[in-house]
Coordinates of C-alpha atoms in Angstrom, one line a residue:
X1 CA 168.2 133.6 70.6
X2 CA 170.4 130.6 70.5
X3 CA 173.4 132.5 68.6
X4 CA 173.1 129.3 66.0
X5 CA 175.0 127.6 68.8
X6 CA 172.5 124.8 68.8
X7 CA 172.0 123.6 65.3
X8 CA 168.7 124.7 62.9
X9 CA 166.8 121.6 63.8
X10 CA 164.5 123.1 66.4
X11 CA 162.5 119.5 67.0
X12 CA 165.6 118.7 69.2
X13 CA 164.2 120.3 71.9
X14 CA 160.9 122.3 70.6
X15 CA 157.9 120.1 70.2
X16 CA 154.5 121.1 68.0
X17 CA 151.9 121.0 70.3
X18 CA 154.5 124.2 72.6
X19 CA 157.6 125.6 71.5
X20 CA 158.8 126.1 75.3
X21 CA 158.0 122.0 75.6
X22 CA 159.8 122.0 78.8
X23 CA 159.8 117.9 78.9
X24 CA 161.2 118.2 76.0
X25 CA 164.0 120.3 76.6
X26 CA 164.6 118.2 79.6
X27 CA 165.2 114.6 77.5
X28 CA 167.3 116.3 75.3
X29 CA 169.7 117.7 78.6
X30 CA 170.3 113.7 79.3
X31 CA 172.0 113.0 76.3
X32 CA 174.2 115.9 77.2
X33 CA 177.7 115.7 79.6
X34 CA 175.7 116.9 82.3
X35 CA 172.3 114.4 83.0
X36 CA 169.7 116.1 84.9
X37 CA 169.1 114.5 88.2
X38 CA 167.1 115.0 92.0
X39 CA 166.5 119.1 92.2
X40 CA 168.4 120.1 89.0
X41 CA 165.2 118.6 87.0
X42 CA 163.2 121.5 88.8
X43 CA 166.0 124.2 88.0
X44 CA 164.9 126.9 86.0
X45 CA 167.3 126.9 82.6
X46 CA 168.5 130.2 83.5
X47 CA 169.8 129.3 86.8
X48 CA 172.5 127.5 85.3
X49 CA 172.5 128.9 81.5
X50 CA 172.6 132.5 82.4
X51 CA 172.1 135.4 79.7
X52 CA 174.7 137.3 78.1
X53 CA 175.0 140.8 77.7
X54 CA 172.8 140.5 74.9
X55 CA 169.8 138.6 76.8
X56 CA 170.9 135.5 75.2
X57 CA 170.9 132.0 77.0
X58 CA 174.3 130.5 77.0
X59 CA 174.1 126.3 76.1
X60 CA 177.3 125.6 74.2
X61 CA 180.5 125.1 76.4
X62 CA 178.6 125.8 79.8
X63 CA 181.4 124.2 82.8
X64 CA 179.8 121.0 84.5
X65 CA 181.4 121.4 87.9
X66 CA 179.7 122.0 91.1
X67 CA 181.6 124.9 91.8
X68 CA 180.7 126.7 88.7
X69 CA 176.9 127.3 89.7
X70 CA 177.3 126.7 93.4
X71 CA 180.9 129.0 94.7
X72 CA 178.6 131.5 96.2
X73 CA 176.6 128.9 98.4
X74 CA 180.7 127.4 99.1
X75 CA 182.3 130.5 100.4
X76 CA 179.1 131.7 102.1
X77 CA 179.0 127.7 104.0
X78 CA 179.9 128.3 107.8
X79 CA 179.0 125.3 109.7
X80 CA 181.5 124.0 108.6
X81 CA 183.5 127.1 107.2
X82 CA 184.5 125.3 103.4
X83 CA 186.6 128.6 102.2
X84 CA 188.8 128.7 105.7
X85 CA 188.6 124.8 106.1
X86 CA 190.0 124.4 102.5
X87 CA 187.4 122.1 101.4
X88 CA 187.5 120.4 98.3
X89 CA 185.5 122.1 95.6
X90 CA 184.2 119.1 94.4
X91 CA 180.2 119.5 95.8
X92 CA 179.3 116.2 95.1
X93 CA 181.4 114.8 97.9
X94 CA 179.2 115.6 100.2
X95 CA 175.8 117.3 99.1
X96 CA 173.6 115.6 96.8
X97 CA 171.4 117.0 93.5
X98 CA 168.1 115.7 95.9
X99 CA 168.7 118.5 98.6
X100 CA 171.7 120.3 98.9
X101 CA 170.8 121.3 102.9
X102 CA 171.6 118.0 103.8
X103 CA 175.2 117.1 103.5
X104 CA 176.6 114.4 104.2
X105 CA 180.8 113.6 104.5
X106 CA 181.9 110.0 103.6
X107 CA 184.6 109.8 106.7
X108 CA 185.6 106.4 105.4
X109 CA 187.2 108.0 102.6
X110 CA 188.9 109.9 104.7
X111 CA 190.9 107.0 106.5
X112 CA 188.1 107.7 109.8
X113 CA 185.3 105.2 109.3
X114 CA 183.2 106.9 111.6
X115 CA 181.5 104.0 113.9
X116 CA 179.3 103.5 117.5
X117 CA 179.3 106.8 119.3
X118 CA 181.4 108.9 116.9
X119 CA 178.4 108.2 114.1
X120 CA 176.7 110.8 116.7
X121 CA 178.8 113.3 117.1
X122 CA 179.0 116.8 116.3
X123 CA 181.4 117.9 113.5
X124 CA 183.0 120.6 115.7
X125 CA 183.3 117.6 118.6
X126 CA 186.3 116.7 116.8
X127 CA 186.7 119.5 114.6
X128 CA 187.2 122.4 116.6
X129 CA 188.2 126.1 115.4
X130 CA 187.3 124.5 111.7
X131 CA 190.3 122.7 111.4
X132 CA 189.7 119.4 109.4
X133 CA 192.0 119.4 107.1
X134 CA 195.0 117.7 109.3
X135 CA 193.0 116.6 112.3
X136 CA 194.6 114.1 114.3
X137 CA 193.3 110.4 113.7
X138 CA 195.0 108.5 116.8
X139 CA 192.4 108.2 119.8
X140 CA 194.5 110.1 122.1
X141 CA 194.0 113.4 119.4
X142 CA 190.8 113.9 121.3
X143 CA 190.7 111.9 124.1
X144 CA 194.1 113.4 126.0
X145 CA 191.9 114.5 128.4
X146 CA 190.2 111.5 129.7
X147 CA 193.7 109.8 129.6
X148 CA 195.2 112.2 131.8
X149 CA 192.0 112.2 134.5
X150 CA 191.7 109.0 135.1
X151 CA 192.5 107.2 138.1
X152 CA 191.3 104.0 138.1
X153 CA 194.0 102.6 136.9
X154 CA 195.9 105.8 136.7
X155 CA 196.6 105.8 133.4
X156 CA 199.4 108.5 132.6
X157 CA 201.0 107.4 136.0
X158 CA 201.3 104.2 134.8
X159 CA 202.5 104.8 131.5
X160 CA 199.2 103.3 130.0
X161 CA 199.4 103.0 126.0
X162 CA 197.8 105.8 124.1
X163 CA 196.1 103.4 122.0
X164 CA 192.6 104.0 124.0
X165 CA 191.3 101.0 121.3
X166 CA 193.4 98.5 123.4
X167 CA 190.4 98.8 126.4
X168 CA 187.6 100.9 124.8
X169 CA 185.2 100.6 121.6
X170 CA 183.6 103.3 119.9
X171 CA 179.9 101.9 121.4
X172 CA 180.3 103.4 124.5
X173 CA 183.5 104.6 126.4
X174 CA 183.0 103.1 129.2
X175 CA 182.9 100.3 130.6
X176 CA 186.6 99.4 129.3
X177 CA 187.8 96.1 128.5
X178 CA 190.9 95.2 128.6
X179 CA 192.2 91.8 126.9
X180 CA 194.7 90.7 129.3
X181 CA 195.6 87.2 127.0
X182 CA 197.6 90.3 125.1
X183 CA 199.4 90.8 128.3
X184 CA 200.6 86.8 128.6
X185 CA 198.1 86.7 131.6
X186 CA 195.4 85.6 130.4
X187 CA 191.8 85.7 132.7
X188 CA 190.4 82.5 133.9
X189 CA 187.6 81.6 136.6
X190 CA 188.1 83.6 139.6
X191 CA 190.3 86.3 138.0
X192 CA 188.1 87.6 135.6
X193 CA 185.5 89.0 138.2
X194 CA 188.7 90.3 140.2
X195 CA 189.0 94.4 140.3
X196 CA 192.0 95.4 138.9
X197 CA 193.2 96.9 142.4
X198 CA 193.3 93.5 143.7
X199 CA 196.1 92.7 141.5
X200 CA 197.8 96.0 140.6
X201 CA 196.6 97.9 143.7
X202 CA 200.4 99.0 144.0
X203 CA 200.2 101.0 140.7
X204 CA 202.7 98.6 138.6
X205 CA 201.1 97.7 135.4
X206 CA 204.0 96.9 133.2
X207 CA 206.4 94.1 134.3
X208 CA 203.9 92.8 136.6
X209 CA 205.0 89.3 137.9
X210 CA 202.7 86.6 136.7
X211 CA 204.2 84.0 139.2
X212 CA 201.3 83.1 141.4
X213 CA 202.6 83.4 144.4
X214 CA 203.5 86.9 143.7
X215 CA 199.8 87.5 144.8
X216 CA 199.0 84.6 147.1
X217 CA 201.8 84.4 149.3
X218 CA 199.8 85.5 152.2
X219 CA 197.2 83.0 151.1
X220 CA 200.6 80.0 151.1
X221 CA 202.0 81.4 154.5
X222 CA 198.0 81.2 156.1
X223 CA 197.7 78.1 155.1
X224 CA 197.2 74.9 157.9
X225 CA 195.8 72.4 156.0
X226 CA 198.2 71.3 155.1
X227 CA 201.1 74.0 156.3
X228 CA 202.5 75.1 153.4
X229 CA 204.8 76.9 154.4
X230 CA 206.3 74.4 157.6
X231 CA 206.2 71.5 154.7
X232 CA 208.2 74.0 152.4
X233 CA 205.6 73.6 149.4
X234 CA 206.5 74.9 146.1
X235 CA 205.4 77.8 145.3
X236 CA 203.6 77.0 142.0
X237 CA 200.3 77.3 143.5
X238 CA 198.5 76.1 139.9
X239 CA 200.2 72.9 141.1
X240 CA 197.0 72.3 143.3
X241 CA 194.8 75.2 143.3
X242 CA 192.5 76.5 140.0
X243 CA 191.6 79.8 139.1
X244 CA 187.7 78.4 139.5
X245 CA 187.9 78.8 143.3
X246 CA 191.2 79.5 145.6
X247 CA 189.3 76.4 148.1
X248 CA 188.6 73.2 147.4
X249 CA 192.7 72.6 146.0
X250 CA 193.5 69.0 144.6
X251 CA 197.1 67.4 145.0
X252 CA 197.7 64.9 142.3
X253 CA 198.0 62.0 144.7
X254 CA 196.7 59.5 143.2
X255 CA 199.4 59.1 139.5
X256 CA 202.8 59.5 140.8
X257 CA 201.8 58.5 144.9
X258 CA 198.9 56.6 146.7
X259 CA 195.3 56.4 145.1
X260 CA 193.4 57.9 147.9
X261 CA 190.8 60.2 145.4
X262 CA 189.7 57.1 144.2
X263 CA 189.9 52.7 144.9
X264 CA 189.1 51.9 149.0
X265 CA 190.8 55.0 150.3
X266 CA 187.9 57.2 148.8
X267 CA 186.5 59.3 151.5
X268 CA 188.3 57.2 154.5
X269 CA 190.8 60.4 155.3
X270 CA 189.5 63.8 156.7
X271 CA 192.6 65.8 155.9
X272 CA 196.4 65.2 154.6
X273 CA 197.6 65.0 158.2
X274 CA 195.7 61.8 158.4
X275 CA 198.3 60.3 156.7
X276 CA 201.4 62.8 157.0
X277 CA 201.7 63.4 160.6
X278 CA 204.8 65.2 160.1
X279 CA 204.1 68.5 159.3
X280 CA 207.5 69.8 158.6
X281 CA 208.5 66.4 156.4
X282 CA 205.3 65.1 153.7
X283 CA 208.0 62.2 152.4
X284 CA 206.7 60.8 156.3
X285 CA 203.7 58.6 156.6
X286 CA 201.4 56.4 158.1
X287 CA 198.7 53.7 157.9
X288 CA 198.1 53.2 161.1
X289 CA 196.0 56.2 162.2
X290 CA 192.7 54.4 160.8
X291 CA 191.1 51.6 163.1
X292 CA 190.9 48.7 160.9
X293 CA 195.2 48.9 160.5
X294 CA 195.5 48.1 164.6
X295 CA 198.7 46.2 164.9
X296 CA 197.2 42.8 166.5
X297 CA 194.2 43.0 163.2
X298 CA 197.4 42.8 161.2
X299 CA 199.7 40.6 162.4
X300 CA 197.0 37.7 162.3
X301 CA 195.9 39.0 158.7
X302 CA 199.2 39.0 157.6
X303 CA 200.5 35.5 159.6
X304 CA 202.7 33.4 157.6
X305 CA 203.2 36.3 155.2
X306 CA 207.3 36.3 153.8
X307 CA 209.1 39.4 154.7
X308 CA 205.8 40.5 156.9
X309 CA 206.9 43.7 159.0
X310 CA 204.3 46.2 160.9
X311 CA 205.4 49.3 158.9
X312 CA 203.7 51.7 156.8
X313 CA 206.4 51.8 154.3
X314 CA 206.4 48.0 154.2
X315 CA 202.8 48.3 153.5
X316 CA 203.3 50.7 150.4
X317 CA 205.9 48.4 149.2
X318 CA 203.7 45.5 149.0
X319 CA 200.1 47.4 148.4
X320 CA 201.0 50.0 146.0
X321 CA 197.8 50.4 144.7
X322 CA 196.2 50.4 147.9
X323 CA 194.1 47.3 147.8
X324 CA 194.9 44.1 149.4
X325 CA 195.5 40.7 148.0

C-alpha cells in the first residue's frame, strides 16, 4: 500500500488496539513539514494524499503549498477574481486552516492600513473592475469626485491640495477640519467659531493676507469711540483688540502713558474723549474736563507751589503717575 515509501515500522502510525488508528496517524503528521492545524485536522488523508494509478496513497514528497491542494478553489474565486487580479498564490495570506470562507486581507502589509470608515468598506469600493494589484493609494485615487463637487470652499477652484488628510480623517468624511496653525494663521477666540466665508468669502485661499486689517477695515473706518480713522490709528488692530471678542478693546495706557486702568483714575473717565478732546490729534489732552480740576480748586491747592501753571501738560510733568503729593 505504502510502496515501502514509509519505512517497515508500522507502530509509527498504526496502533494495536486499530490498524486505521486515525489519532495516531494524526500525531505522527506533526512531526512532519506540514503540522496539521484548524480544518486540515478533519481532512480526509486522501484529500491531500491522493491515489496513484495503482490505488496507492501518495506520503513521500507530497508539495506543502496552498496552491497545490487548493488552485481549483483559486481560479474558481470571483469576489475577488484571484486568477484575473493576479493574486499571490500564497493562500495563507489571507484564508486561514480554521475556515477557508472567511478571508481576510492584511492591508497594512500592503502600505494601506485600513482605518475608521475604510475598515467598512466594500473591496470593490476601492477596487473596482478587480483591479488591485496597482490601485492608487493617495486619497484623491478615490475621492476625485468629492474634490471636484464641492463648493464650500470650492475646492478645485481654489487650487485646494489633493491631500484630502490635510482636513478630513478616515472616521467620518465630514465634518472637515482644517488646521489653519499649518497655514501661519493660527485660530484663536473668536475666529475659530468663524465660517470660512467670512474670511475667504472672495474665493482666495492661498496668499490670503493675514494683516488684520485686511478684514476689519470696515470695522477701523466705523469706529467713533475713539475715531480711528480721524486719529489716524495704526492699523495693527491686535494692538488693542483680542481675538476673544472684537468689543471691549484695551489700549496699553497705563506702561508707556497715564495710569488710568488702574491708581485714582480707575473708573473716573467714561470714554477716551474724556481726556483727548481732539479727535483728529490723541498727543492733545486735558485734565480739566472732570469737576474736582476747576481752575479756582487748583490754584488755592497748588498756592505757593514753584513753577505752578494751570496746564494739563504741567500737570503730567509734575504728577506722572497720576497721584498727588
Amino acid at each position: 500500500m505504502h510502496l515501502g515509501e514509509l519505512g517497515a515500522d508500522c507502530a509509527r502510525c498504526h496502533g494495536t488496539r486499530s490498524f486505521l488508528d486515525r489519532a495516531a496517524m494524526l500525531r505522527a503528521h506533526q512531526t512532519t513539514r506540514f503540522p496539521l492545524e484548524g480544518s486540515h485536522l478533519a481532512a480526509d488523508c486522501q484529500a491531500c494524499h491522493a491515489r496513484t494509478a495503482q490505488g496507492q496513497l501518495q506520503f513521500v514528497n507530497r508539495p506543502t503549498a496552498c496552491a497545490a491542494c487548493h488552485f481549483d478553489a483559486y481560479q474558481r474565486a470571483r469576489n475577488p477574481d484571484h486568477a484575473a487580479s493576479d493574486f499571490p498564490l500564497d493562500c495563507a495570506q489571507c484564508h486561514a486552516a480554521t475556515l477557508w470562507d472567511r478571508a481576510r486581507f492584511n492591508h497594512q502589509t500592503a502600505g494601506f492600513p485600513l482605518t475608521g470608515a475604510h475598515r467598512a468598506l466594500a473591496c470593490d469600493q476601492c477596487h473596482q473592475n478587480q483591479r488591485f494589484t496597482g490601485t492608487a493609494a493617495t486619497c484623491v485615487g478615490c475621492h476625485q469626485a468629492d474634490y471636484d463637487g464641492t463648493t464650500s470652499p470650492a475646492h478645485a477652484a481654489s487650487q485646494f491640495s489633493t491631500d484630502c488628510s490635510a482636513c478630513h480623517t478616515t472616521v467620518a468624511w465630514s465634518p472637515a477640519a482644517f488646521d489653519h496653525a499649518r497655514a501661519g494663521f493660527p485660530l484663536t477666540g473668536a475666529h475659530r467659531t468663524a465660517a470660512c466665508s467670512a474670511c475667504h468669502g472672495d474665493g482666495v485661499y492661498r496668499g490670503k493676507a493675514t494683516a488684520c486689517y485686511s478684514c476689519h477695515q470696515a470695522d477701523y473706518t466705523r469706529a467713533a469711540n475713539p475715531p480711528h480713522q480721524a486719529s489716524q490709528f495704526p492699523t495693527d488692530c491686535a494692538a488693542c483688540h483680542t481675538t476673544a471678542a472684537w468689543d471691549g478693546a484695551r489700549f496699553d495706557h497705563d506702561t508707556p502713558y497715564f495710569p488710568i486702568y488702574s491708581g485714582k483714575h480707575r473708573g473716573k473717565w467714561a470714554s477716551c474723549a474724556t481726556c483727548h478732546t481732539v479727535p483728529s490729534d490723541y498727543s492733545q489732552f486735558t485734565c480739566f474736563q472732570c469737576h474736582e480740576h476747576s481752575q479756582i480748586k487748583m490754584d488755592d491747592k497748588h498756592r505757593g507751589k514753584a513753577g505752578y501753571r494751570y496746564d494739563s501738560r504741567e500737570c503730567l510733568r509734575c504728577h506722572p503717575d497720576g497721584r498727588g503729593g
